Short mmCIF file of C-alpha atoms and ligand atoms in Angstrom, two decimals:
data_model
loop_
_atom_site.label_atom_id
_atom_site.label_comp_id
_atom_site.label_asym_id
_atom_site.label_seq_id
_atom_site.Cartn_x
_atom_site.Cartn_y
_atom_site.Cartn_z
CA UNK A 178 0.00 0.00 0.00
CA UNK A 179 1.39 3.49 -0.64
CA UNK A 180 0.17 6.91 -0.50
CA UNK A 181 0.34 8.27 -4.05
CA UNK A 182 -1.55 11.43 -3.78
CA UNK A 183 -3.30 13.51 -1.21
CA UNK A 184 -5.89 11.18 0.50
CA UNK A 185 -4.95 8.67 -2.57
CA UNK A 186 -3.85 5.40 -1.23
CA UNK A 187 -2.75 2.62 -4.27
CA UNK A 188 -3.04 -0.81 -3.56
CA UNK A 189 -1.58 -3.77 -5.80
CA UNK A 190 -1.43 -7.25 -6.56
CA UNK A 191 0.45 -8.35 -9.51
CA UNK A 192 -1.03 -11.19 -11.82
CA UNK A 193 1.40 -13.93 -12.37
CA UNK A 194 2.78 -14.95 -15.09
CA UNK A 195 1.77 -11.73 -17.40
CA UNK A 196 2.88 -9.75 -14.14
CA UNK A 197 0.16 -7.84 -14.81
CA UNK A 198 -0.06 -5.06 -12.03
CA UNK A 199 -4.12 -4.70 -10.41
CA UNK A 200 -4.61 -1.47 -8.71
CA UNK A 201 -6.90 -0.22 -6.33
CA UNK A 202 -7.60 2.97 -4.47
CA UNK A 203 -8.85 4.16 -1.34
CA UNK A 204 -10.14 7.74 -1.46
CA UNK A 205 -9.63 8.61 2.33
CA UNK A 206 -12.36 10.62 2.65
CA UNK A 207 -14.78 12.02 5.23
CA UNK A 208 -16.52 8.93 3.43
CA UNK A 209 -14.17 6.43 2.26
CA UNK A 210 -14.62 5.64 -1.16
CA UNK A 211 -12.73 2.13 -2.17
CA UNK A 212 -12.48 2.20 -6.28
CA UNK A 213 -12.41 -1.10 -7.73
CA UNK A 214 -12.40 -4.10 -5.94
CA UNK A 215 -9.92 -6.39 -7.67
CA UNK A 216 -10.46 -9.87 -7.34
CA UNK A 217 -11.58 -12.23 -4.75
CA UNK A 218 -7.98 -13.48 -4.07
CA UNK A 219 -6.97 -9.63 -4.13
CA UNK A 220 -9.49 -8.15 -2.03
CA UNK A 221 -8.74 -10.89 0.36
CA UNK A 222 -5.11 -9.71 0.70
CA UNK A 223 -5.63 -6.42 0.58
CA UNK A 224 -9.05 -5.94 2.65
CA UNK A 225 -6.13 -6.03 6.36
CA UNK A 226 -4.63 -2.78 4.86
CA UNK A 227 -7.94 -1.03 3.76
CA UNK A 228 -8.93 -1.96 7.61
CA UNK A 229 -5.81 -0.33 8.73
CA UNK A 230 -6.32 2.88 7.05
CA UNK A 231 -9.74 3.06 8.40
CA UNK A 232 -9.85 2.09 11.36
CA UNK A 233 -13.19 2.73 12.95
CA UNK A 234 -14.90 4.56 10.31
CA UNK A 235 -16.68 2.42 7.51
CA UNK A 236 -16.10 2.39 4.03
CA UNK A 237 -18.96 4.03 2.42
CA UNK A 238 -18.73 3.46 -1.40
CA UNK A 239 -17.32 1.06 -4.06
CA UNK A 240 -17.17 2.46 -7.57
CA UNK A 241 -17.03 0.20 -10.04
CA UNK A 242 -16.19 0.81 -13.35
CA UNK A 243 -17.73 -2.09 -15.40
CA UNK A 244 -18.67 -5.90 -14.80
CA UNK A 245 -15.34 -7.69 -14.66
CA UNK A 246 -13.30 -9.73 -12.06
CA UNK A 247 -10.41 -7.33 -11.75
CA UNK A 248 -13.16 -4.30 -11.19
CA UNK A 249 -15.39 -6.28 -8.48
CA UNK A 250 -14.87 -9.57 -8.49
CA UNK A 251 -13.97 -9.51 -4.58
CA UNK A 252 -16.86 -7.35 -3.77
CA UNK A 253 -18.64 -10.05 -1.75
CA UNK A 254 -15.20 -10.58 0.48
CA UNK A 255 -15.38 -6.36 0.68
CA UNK A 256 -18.91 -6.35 1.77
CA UNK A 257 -18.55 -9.12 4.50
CA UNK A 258 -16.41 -6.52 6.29
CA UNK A 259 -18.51 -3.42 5.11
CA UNK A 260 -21.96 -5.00 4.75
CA UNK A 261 -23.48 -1.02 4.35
CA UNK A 262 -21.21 -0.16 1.72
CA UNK A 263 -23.06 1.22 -1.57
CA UNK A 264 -21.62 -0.19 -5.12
CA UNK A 265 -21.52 2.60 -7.48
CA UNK A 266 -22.41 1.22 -11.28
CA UNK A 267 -23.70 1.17 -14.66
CA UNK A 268 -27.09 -0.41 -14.95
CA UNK A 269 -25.05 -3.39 -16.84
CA UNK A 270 -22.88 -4.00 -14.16
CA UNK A 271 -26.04 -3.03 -11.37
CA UNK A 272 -28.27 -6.15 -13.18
CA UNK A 273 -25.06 -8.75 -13.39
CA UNK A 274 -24.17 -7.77 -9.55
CA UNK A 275 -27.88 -7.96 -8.54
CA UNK A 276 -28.26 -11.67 -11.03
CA UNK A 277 -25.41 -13.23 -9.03
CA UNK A 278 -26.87 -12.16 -5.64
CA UNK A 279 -24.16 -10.33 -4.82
CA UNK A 280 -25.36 -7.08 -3.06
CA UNK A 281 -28.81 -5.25 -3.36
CA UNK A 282 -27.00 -1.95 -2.07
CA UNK A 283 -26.55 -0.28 -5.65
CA UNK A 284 -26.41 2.77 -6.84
CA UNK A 285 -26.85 3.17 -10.77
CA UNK A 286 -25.21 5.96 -11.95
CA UNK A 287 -24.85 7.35 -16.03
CA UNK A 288 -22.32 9.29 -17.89
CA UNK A 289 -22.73 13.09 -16.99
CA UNK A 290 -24.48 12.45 -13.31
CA UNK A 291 -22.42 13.00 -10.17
CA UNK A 292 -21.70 11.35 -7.09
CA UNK A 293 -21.05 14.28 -4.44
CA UNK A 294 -20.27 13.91 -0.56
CA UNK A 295 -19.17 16.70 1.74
CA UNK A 296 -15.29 16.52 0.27
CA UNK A 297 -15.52 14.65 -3.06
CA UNK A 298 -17.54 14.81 -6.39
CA UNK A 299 -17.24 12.61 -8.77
CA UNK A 300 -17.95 13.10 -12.56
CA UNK A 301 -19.79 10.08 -14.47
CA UNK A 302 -18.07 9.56 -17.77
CA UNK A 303 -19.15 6.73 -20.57
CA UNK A 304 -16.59 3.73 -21.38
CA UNK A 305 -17.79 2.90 -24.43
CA UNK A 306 -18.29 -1.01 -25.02
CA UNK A 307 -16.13 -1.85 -21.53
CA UNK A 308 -19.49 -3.68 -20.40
CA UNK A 309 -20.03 -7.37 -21.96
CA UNK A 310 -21.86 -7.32 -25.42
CA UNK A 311 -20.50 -4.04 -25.90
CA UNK A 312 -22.78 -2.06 -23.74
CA UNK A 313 -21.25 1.07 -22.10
CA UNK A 314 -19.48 1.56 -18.79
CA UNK A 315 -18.74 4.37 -16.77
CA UNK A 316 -15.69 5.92 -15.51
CA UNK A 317 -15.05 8.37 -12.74
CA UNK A 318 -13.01 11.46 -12.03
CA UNK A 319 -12.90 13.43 -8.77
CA UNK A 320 -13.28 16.74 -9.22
CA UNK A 321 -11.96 18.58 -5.98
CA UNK A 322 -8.38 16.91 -5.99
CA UNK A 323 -8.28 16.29 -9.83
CA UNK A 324 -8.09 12.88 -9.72
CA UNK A 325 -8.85 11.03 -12.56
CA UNK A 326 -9.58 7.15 -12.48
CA UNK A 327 -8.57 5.46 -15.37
CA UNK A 328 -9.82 1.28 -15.42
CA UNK A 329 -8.47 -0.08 -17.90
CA UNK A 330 -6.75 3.01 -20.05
CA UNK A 331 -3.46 4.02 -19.77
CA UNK A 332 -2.54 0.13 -19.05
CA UNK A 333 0.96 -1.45 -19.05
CA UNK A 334 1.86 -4.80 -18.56
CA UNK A 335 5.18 -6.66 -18.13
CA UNK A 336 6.27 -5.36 -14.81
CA UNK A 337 5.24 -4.47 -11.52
CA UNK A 338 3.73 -0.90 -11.10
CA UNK A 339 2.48 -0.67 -7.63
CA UNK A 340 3.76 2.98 -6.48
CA UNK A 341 4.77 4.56 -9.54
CA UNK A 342 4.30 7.53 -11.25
CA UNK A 343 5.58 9.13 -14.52
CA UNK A 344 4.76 12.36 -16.01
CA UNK A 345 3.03 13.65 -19.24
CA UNK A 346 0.95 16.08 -20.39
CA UNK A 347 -2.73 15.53 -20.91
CA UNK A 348 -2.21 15.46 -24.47
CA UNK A 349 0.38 13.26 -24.75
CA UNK A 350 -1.09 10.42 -21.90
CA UNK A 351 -4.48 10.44 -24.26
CA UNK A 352 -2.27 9.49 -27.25
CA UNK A 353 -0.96 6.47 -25.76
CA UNK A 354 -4.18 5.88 -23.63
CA UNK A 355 -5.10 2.82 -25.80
CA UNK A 356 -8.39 4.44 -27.07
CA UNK A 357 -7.91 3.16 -30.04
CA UNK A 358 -8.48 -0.54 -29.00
CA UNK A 359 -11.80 0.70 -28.69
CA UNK A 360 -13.69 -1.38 -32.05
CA UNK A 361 -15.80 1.23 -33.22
CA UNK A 362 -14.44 4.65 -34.42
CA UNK A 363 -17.39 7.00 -33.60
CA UNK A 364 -17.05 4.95 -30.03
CA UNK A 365 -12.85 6.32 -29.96
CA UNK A 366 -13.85 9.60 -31.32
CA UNK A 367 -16.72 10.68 -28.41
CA UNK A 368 -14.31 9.33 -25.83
CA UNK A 369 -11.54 11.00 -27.04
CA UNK A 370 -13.74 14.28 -26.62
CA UNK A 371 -14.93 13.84 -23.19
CA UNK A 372 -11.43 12.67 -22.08
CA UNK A 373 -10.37 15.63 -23.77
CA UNK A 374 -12.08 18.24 -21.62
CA UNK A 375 -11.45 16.36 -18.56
CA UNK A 376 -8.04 17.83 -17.94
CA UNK A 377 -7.09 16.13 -14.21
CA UNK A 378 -3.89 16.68 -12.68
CA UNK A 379 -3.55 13.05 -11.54
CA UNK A 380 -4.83 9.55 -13.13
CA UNK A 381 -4.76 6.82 -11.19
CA UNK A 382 -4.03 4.00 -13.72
CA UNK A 383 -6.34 0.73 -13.27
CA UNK A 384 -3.20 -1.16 -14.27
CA UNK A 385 -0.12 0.19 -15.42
CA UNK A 386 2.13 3.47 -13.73
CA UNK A 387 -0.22 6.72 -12.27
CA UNK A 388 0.10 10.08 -14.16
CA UNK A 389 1.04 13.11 -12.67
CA UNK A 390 -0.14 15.53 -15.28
CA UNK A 391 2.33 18.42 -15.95
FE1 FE2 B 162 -11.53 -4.35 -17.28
FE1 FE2 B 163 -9.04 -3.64 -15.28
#
């Protein structure tokens, strides 16, 4: 676990063989908001830390970026510690967490809605096709520290990332955001526009090194 920006605390657990690094984040605060889960075997590792951190207080949301192990597959092992805690999701992800019986404590959220506390708002923005079948995700960016969360963009395999952070400009981490896996080319192009305007001063990678935006 390490402290990688103000209230911004990275946690990581690095898929053998691909050594592919899983992040997740603690946003410490005055209601602890966990983003992404990773999976069971993860959460499991990393759920003594997260208790650490908080001590008494509860965790208070899970935002979850779309329907996939490495994004909440070990929110059952987080919720057996935090039974109250609310999973922020797409409908997709809302009617696959609510088909396995995994929680009933969902809140739905779409691109351009908000998720605001005394300290923190979030900004809803659409993942195109990050949802099985190709329906659309969400991702999230925290408006009063600039923090902008990143699933499965700006992704980098082959070593282990936990702690790390380069530097780029906006422009230039958008251009090798991977954007363009994205199939279908009006999908890339209204990304690339609401990623555009975002302008954060931090993104914390789902996978590969953070961003400090210069
Ligand atoms: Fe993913
Ligand atoms: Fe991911």
């Amino acid at each position: 676990m390490t402290q990688i920006y103000p209230n911004l605390y990275q946690f990581t657990y690095v898929m053998e063989p691909i050594k592919l690094s899983m992040h997740q984040y603690l946003l410490d605060a005055e209601e602890p908001v966990l983003i992404q889960t990773g999976a069971a075997q993860q959460a499991q590792a990393t759920l003594p830390q997260l208790k650490q951190l908080l001590g008494d207080r509860l965790l208070k949301y899970i935002l979850i970026s779309h329907f996939e192990s490495d994004e909440c597959g070990g929110l059952s092992v987080v919720l057996k510690e935090y039974p109250n805690a609310v999973a922020v999701c797409s409908e997709t992800t809302a009617r696959q967490l609510l088909g396995f019986g995994i929680t009933q404590n969902i809140e739905v959220k779409k691109p351009g809605d908000t998720l605001k506390s005394s300290d923190f708002e979030f900004d809803i923005i659409a993942y195109p096709s990050a949802e099985m079948h190709m329906w659309e995700g969400i991702l999230f960016k925290e408006k009063c520290r600039g923090i902008f969360f990143s699933s499965d963009f700006m992704f980098s395999v082959g070593e282990n990332t936990h702690g790390q952070v380069m530097e780029n400009s906006w422009e230039e981490a958008l251009k090798i955001s991977g954007i363009d896996r994205i199939p279908i080319p009006e999908m890339q192009k209204r990304l690339m526009e609401d990623l555009g305007s975002l302008s954060p001063s931090f993104v914390a990678s789902g996978h590969g090194r953070c961003i400090k935006v210069i």
